[in-house]
mmCIF file of C-alpha atoms in Angstrom:
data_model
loop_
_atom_site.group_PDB
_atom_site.id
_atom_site.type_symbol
_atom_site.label_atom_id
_atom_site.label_comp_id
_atom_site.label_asym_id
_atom_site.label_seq_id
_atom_site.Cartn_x
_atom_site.Cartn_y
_atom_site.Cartn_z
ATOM 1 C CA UNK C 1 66.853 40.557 -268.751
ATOM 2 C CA UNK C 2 66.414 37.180 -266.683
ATOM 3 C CA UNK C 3 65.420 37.484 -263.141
ATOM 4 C CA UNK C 4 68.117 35.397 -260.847
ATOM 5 C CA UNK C 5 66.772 33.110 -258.089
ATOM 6 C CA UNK C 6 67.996 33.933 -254.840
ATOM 7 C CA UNK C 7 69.176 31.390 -253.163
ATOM 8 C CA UNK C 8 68.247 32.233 -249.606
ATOM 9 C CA UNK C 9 65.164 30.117 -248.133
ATOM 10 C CA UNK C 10 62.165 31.400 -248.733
ATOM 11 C CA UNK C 11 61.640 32.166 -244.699
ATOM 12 C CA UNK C 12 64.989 34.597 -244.985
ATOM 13 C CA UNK C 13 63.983 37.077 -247.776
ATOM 14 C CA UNK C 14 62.972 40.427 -246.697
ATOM 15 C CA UNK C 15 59.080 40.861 -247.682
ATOM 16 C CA UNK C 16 58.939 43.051 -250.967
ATOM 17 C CA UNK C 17 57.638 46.962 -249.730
ATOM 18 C CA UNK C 18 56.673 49.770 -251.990
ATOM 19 C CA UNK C 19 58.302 52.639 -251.199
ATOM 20 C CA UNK C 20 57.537 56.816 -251.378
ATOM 21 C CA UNK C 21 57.037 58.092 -255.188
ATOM 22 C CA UNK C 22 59.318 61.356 -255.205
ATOM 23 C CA UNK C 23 58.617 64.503 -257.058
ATOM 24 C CA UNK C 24 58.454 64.437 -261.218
ATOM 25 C CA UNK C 25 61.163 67.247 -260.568
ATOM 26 C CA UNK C 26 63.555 64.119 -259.760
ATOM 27 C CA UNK C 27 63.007 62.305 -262.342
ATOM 28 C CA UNK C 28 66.604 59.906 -261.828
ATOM 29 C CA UNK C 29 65.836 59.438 -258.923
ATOM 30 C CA UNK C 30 61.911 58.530 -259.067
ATOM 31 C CA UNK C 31 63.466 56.161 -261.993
ATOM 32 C CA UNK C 32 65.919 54.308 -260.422
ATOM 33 C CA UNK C 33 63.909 54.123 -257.339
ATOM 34 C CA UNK C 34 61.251 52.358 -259.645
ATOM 35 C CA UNK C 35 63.879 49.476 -261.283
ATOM 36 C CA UNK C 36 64.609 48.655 -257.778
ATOM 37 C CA UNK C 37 61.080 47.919 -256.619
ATOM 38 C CA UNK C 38 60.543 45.905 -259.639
ATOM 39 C CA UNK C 39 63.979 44.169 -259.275
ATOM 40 C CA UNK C 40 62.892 43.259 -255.398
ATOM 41 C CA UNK C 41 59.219 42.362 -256.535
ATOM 42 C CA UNK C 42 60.497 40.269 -259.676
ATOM 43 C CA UNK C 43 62.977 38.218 -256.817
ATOM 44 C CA UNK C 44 60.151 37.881 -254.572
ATOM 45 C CA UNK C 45 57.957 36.274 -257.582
ATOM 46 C CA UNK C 46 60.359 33.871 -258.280
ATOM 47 C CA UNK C 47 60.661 32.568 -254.974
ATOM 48 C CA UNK C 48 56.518 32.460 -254.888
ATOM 49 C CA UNK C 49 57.178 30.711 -258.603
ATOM 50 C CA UNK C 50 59.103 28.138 -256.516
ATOM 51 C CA UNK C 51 57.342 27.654 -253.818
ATOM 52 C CA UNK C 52 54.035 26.453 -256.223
ATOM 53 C CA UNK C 53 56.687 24.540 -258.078
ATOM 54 C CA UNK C 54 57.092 22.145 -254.688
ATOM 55 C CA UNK C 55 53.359 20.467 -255.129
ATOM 56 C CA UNK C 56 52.227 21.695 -258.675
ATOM 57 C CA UNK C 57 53.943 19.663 -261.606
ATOM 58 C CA UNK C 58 54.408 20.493 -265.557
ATOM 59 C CA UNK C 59 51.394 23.355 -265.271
ATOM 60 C CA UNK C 60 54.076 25.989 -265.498
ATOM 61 C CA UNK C 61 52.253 27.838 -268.192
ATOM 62 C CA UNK C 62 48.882 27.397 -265.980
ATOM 63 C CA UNK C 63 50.595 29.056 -262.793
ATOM 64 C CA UNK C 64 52.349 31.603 -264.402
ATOM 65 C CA UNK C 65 49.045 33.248 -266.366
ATOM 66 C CA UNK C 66 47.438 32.485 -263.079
ATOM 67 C CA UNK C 67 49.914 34.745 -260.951
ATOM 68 C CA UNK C 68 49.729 37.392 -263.952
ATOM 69 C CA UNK C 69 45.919 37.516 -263.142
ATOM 70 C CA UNK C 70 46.390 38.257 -259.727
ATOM 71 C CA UNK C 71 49.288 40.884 -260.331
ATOM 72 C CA UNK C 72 46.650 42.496 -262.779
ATOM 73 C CA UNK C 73 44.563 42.992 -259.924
ATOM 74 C CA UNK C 74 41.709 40.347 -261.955
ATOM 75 C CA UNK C 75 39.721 36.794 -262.430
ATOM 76 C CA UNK C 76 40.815 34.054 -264.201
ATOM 77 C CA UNK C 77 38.654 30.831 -265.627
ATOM 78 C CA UNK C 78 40.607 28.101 -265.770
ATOM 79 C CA UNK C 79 39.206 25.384 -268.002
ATOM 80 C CA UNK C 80 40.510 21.911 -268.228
ATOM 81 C CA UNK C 81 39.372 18.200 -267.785
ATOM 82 C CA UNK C 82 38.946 16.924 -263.845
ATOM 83 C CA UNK C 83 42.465 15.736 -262.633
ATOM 84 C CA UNK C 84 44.537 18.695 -263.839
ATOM 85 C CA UNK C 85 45.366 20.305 -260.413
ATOM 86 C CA UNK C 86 42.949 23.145 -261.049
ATOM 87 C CA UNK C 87 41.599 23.003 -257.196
ATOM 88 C CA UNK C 88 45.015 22.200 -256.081
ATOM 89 C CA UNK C 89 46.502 25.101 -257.665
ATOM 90 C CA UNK C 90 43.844 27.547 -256.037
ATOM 91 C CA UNK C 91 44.390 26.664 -252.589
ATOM 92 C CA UNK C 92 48.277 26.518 -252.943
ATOM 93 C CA UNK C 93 48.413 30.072 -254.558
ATOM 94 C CA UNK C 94 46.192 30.881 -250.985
ATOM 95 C CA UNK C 95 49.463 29.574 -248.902
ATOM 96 C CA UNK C 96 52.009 30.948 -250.917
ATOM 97 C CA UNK C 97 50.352 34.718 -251.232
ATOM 98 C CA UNK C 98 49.310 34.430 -247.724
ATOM 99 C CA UNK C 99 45.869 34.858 -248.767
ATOM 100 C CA UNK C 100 42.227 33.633 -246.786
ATOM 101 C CA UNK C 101 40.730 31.086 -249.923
ATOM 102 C CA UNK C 102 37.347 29.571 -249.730
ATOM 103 C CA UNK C 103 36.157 27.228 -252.062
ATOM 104 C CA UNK C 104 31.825 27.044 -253.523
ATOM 105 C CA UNK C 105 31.103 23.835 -255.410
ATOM 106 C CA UNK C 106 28.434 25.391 -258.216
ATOM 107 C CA UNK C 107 25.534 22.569 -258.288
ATOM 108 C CA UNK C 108 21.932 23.582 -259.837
ATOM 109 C CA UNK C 109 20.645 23.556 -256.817
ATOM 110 C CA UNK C 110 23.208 26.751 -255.288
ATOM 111 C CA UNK C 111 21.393 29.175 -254.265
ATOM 112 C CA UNK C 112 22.714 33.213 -254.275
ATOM 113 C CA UNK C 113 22.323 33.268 -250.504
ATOM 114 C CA UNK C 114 24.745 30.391 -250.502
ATOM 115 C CA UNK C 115 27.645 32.219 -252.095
ATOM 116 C CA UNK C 116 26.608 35.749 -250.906
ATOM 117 C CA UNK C 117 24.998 35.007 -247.243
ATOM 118 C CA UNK C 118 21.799 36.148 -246.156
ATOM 119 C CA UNK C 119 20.379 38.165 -243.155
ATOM 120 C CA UNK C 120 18.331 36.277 -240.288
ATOM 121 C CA UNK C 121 15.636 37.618 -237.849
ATOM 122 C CA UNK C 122 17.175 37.682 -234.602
ATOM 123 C CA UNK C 123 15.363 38.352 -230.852
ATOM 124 C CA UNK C 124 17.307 39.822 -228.128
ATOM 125 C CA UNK C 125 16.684 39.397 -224.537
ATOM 126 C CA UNK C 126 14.887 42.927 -224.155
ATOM 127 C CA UNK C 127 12.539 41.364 -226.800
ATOM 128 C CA UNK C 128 13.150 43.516 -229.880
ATOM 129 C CA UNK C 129 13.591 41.843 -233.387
ATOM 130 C CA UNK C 130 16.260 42.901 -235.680
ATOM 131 C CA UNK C 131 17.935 41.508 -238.898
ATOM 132 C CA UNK C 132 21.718 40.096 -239.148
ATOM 133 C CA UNK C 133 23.729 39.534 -241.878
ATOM 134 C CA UNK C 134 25.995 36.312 -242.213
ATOM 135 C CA UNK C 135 28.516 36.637 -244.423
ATOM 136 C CA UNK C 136 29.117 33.965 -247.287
ATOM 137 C CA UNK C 137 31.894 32.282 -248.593
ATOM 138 C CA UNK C 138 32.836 34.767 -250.881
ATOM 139 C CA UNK C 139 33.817 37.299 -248.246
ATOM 140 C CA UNK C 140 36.911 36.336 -248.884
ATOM 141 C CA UNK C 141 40.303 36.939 -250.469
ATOM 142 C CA UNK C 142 40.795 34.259 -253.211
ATOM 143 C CA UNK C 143 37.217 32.578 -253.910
ATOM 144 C CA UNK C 144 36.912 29.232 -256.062
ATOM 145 C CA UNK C 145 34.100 28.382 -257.996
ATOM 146 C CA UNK C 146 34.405 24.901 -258.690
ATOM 147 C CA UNK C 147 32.382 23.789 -261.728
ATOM 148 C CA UNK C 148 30.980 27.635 -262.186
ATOM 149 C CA UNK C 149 29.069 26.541 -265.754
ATOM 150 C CA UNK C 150 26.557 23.908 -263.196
ATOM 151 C CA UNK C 151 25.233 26.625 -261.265
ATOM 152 C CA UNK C 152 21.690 28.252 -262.442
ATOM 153 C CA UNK C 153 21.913 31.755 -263.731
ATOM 154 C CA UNK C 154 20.545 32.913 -260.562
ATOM 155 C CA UNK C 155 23.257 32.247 -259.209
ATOM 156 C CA UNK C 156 25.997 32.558 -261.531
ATOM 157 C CA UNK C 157 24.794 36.728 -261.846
ATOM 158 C CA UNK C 158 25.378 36.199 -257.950
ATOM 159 C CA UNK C 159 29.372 36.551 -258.739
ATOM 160 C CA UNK C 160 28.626 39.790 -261.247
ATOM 161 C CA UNK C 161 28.863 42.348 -258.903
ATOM 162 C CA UNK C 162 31.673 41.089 -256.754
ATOM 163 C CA UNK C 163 33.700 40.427 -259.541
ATOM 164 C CA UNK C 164 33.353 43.858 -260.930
ATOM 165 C CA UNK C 165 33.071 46.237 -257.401
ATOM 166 C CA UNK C 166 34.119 44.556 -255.092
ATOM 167 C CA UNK C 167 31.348 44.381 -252.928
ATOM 168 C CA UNK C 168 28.018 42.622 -252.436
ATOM 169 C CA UNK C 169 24.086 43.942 -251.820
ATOM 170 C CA UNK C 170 21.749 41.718 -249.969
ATOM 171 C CA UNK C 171 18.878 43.483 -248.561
ATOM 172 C CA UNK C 172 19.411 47.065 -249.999
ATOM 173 C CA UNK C 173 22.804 46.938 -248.235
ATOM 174 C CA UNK C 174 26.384 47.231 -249.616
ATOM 175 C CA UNK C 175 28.650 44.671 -248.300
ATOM 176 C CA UNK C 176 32.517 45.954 -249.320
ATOM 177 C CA UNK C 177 34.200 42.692 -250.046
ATOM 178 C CA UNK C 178 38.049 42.237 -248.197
ATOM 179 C CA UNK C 179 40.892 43.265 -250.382
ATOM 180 C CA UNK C 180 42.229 42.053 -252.742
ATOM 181 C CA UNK C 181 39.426 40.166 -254.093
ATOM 182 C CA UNK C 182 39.660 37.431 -256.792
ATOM 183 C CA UNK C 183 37.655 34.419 -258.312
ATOM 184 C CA UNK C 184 39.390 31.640 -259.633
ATOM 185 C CA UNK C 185 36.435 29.547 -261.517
ATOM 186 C CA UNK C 186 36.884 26.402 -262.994
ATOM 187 C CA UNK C 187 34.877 24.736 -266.144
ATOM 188 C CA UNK C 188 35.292 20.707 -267.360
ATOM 189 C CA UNK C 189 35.310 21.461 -271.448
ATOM 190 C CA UNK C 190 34.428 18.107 -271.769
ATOM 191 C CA UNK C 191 30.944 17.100 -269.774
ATOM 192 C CA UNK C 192 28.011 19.795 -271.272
ATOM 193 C CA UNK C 193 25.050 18.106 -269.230
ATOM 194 C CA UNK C 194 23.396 19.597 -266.780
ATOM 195 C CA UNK C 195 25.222 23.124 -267.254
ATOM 196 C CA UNK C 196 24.530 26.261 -267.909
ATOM 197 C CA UNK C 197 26.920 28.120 -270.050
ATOM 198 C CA UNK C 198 28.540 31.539 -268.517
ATOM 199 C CA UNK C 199 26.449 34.567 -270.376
ATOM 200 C CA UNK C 200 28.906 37.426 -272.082
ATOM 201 C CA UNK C 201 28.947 39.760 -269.769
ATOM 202 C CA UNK C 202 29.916 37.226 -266.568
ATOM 203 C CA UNK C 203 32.630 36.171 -269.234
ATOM 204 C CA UNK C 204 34.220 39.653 -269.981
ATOM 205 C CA UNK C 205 34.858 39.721 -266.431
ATOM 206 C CA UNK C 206 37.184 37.316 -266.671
ATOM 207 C CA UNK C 207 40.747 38.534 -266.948
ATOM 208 C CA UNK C 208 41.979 35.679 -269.388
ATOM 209 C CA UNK C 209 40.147 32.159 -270.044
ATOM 210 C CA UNK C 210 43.203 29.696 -268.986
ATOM 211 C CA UNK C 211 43.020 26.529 -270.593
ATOM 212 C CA UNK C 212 44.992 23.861 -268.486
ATOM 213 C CA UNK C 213 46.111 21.042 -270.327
ATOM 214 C CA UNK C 214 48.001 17.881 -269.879
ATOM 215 C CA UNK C 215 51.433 17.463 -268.449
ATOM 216 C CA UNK C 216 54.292 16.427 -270.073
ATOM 217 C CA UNK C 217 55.775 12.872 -269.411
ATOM 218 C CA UNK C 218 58.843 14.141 -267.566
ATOM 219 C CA UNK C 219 56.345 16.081 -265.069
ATOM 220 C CA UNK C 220 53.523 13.789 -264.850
ATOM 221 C CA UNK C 221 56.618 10.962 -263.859
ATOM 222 C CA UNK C 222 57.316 13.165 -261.235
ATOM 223 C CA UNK C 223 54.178 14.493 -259.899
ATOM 224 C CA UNK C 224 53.706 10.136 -259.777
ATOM 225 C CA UNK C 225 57.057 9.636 -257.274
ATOM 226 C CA UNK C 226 55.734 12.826 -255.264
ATOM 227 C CA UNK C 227 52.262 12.229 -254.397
ATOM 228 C CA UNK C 228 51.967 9.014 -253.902
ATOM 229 C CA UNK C 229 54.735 8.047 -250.918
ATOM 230 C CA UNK C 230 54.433 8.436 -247.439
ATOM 231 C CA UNK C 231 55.067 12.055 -247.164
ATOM 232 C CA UNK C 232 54.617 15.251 -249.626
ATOM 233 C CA UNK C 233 56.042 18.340 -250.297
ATOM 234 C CA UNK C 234 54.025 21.720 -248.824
ATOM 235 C CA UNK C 235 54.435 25.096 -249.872
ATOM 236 C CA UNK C 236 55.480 27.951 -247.756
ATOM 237 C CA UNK C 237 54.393 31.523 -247.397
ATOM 238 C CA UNK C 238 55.745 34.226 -249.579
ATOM 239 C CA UNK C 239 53.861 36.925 -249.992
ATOM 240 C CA UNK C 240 50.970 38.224 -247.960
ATOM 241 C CA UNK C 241 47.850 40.110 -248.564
ATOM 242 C CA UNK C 242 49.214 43.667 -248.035
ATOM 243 C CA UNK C 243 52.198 42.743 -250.063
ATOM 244 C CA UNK C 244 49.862 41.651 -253.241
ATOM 245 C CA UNK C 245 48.104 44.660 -253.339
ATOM 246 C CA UNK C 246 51.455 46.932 -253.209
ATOM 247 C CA UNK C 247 52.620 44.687 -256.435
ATOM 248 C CA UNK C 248 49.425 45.309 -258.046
ATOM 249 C CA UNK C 249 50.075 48.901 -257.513
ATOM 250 C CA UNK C 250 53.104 48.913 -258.820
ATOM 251 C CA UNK C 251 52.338 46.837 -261.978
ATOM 252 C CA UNK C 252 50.135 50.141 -262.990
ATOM 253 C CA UNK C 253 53.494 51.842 -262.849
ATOM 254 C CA UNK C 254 55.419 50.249 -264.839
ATOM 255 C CA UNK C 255 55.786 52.150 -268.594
ATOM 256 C CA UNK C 256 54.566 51.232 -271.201
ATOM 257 C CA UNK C 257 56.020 52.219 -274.902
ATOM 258 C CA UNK C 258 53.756 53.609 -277.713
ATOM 259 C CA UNK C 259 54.827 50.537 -279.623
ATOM 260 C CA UNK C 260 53.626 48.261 -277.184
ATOM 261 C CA UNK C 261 50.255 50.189 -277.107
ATOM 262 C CA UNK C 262 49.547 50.453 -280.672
ATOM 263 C CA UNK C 263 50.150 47.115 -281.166
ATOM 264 C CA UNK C 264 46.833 46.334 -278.427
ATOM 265 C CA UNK C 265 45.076 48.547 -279.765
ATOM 266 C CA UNK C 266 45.832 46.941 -283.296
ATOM 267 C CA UNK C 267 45.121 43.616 -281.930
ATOM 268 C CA UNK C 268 42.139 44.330 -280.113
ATOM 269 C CA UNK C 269 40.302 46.315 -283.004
ATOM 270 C CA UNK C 270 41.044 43.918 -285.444
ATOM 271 C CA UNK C 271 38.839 41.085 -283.684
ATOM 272 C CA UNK C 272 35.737 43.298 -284.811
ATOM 273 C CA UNK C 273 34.217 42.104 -287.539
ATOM 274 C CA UNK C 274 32.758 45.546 -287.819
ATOM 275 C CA UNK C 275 36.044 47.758 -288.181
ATOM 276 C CA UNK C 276 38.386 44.857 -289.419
ATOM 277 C CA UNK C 277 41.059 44.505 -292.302
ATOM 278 C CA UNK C 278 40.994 41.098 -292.134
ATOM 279 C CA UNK C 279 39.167 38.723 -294.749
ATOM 280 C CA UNK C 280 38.853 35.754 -291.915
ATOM 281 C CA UNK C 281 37.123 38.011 -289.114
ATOM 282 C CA UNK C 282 34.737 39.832 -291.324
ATOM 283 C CA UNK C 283 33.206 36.415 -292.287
ATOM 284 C CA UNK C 284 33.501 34.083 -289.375
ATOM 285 C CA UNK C 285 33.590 36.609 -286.190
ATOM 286 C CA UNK C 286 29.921 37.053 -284.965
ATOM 287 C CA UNK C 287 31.256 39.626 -282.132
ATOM 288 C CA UNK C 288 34.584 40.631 -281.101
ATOM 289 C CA UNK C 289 36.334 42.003 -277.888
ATOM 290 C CA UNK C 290 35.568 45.053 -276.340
ATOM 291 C CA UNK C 291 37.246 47.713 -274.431
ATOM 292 C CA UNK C 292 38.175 45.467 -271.608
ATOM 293 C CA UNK C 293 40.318 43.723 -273.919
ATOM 294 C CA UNK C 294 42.519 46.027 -274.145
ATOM 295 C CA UNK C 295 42.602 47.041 -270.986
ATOM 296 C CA UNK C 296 43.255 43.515 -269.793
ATOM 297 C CA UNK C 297 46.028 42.923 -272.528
ATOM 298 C CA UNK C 298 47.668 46.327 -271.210
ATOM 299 C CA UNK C 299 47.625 45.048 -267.571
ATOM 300 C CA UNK C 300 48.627 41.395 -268.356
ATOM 301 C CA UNK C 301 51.279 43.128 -270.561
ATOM 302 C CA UNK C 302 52.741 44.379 -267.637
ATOM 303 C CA UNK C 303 52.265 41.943 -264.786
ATOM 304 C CA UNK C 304 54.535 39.533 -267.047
ATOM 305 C CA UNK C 305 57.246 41.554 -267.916
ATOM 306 C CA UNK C 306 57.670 42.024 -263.743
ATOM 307 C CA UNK C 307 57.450 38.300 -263.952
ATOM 308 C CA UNK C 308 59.985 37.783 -266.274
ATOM 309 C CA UNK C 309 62.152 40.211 -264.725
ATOM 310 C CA UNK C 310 62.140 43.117 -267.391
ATOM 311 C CA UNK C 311 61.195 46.827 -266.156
ATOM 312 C CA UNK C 312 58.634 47.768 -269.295
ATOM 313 C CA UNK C 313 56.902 44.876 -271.252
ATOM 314 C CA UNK C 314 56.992 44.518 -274.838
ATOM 315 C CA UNK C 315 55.243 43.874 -278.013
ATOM 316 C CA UNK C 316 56.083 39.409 -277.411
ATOM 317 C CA UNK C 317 54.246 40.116 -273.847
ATOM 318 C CA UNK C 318 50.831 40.625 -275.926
ATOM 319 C CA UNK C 319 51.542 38.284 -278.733
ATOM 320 C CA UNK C 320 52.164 35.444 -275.690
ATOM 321 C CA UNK C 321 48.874 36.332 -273.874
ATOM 322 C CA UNK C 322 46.661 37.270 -276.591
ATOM 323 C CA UNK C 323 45.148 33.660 -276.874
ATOM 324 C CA UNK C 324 44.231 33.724 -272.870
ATOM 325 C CA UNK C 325 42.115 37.303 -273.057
ATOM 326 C CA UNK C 326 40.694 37.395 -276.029
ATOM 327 C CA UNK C 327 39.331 33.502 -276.851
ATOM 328 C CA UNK C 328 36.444 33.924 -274.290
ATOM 329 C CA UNK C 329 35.593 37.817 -275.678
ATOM 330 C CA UNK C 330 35.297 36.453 -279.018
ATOM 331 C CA UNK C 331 32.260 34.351 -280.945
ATOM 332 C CA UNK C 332 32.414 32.715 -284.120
ATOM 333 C CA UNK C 333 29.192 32.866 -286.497
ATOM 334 C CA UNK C 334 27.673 29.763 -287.643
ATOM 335 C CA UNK C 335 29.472 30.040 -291.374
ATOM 336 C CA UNK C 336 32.795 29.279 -289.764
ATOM 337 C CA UNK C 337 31.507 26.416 -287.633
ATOM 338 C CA UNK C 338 30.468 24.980 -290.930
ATOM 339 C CA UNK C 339 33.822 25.466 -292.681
ATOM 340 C CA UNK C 340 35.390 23.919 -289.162
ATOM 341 C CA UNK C 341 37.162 27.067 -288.432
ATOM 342 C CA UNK C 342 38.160 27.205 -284.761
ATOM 343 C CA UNK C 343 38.432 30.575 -282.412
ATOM 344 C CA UNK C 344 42.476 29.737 -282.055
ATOM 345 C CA UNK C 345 42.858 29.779 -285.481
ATOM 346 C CA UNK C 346 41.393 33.184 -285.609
ATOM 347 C CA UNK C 347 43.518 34.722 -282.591
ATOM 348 C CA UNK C 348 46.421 33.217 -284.428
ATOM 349 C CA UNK C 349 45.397 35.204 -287.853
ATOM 350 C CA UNK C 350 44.963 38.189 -285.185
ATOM 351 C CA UNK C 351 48.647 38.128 -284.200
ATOM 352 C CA UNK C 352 50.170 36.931 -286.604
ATOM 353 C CA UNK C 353 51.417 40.644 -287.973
ATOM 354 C CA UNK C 354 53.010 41.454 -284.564
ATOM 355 C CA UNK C 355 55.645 38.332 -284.442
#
């Protein structure tokens, strides 16, 4: 069922708000109370669809697996050539979600304590000593790691534990991280030198690998007339922090059929070389996707049937994002780099029994 637009400014719309769960003994009730939250949520993300749509041109794709990251509560790496409106993206989806955004540019030389902060020896005027913690950039709600593959190791294992807990330890100390809490990285496909490439586990963190590609004529004419004249186009505000997190609550309420869920599980098993049916993976997979995979597809699964407007996502929702999550949980041996066998070609052997 298509979501309609409303047509009231942005400004004018009530702000989307969870309400009470009633008792299982109401079951109606609790269901009809459900469609309407997702009916007023899927509105609300069509206005913030519009709103990015005001300074970001022919990356629809791009935005709308980058909104389904955040509605899934994860990461995203977005990978794409310099020029694409990667950075651009970022900070408008900060505006338009009403969220505080920072931005690290990885070099070799970034240090840890330049992304997590670092705790300084201070005096007071009675003369005692004592240590102080300054916060880095990525206390924060929407973090961007520009260029994440330049940064050293050292630093790149920096983001691990954010990413994953949601909080920070310098000095023995927890630091909880504000909430929500997401990293939008970036990676040029293109220029290798001087980079380090992102180890497995950092990868797996990553709620889908987003690969942003050129625009179309017809948008990259118009992105030309927009940007270059005397004045441009902002976005608004739709959304704000509180709101995000009650939509990323609600996205882990949405149903899910056993169709739907057999056919992840399908999926995601057959990518393992180990426990495959499939000629193609058993000789050219070197490791497949794990656990997280599925538990990624499931989210993602659901976060885009809200943003399509539908009340329970379907077995097309993980056919349409199983490129994004799975092509950076998956390796390819050398055997199949020698027959020039690429990693899409696999996915699209993976999925090709659900269409």
């Amino acid at each position: 069922m298509a979501c309609s637009i409303d047509a009231r400014p942005i400004h004018a719309l009530e702000p989307f708000k969870e309400q009470p769960t009633v008792t299982s003994s109401d079951t109606v009730i609790s269901a009809d109370r459900l469609a309407a939250e997702i009916g007023r949520l899927g509105d609300t993300l069509q206005q913030v669809r519009r709103s990015i749509g005001r300074v970001i041109f022919g990356q629809q794709a791009t935005i709308d697996q980058t909104l389904i990251t955040l509605l899934a509560g994860g990461h995203a790496l977005l990978v794409g050539v310099p020029g694409l409106a990667k950075t651009r993206l970022v900070m408008t989806l900060g505006v338009v979600l009403g969220l505080e955004d920072k931005r690290v540019q990885c070099t070799p030389d970034l240090m840890p304590a330049d992304i997590l902060g670092s705790e300084v020896l201070e005096e007071a005027e009675t003369g005692r000593r004592s240590f102080r913690f300054i916060p880095g950039p990525v206390f924060c709600q929407l973090l961007m790691a520009d260029e994440i593959n330049r940064a050293s190791p050292r630093t790149q294992s920096a983001l691990l534990q954010a990413m994953q807990e949601g909080r920070v330890t310098v000095g023995g100390h927890p630091h909880p991280l504000p909430q929500p809490f997401h990293v939008l990285a970036t990676q040029n496909p293109i220029e290798q030198e001087g980079t380090y490439p992102l180890p497995e586990a950092q990868l797996d963190r990553f709620l889908m690998q987003i690969d942003v590609t050129y625009p179309e004529q017809a948008a990259e004419r118009q992105m030309l007339l927009a940007t270059t004249g005397a004045e441009e186009d902002k976005a608004e505000p739709v959304m704000t922090a509180a709101d995000l997190l009650l939509a990323q609550r609600l996205v882990r309420r949405v149903p899910v059929g056993d169709s739907v869920v057999e056919a992840i599980l399908t999926l995601v098993r057959s990518g393992r070389p180990d426990s495959s049916e499939i000629e193609t993976v058993r000789q050219h997979v070197a490791w497949g996707p794990g656990p997280r995979a599925s538990q990624a597809l499931m989210l993602a699964a659901r976060a885009r049937a809200l943003m399509e407007g539908r009340f329970a996502p379907s077995v097309e929702d993980v056919v349409a994002l199983a490129p994004a999550i799975l092509r950076h949980r998956m390796a390819l041996n050398f055997a199949a780099r020698a027959e020039g066998i690429g990693l899409d070609e696999v996915i699209d052997r993976l999925i090709k029994p659900l269409r």
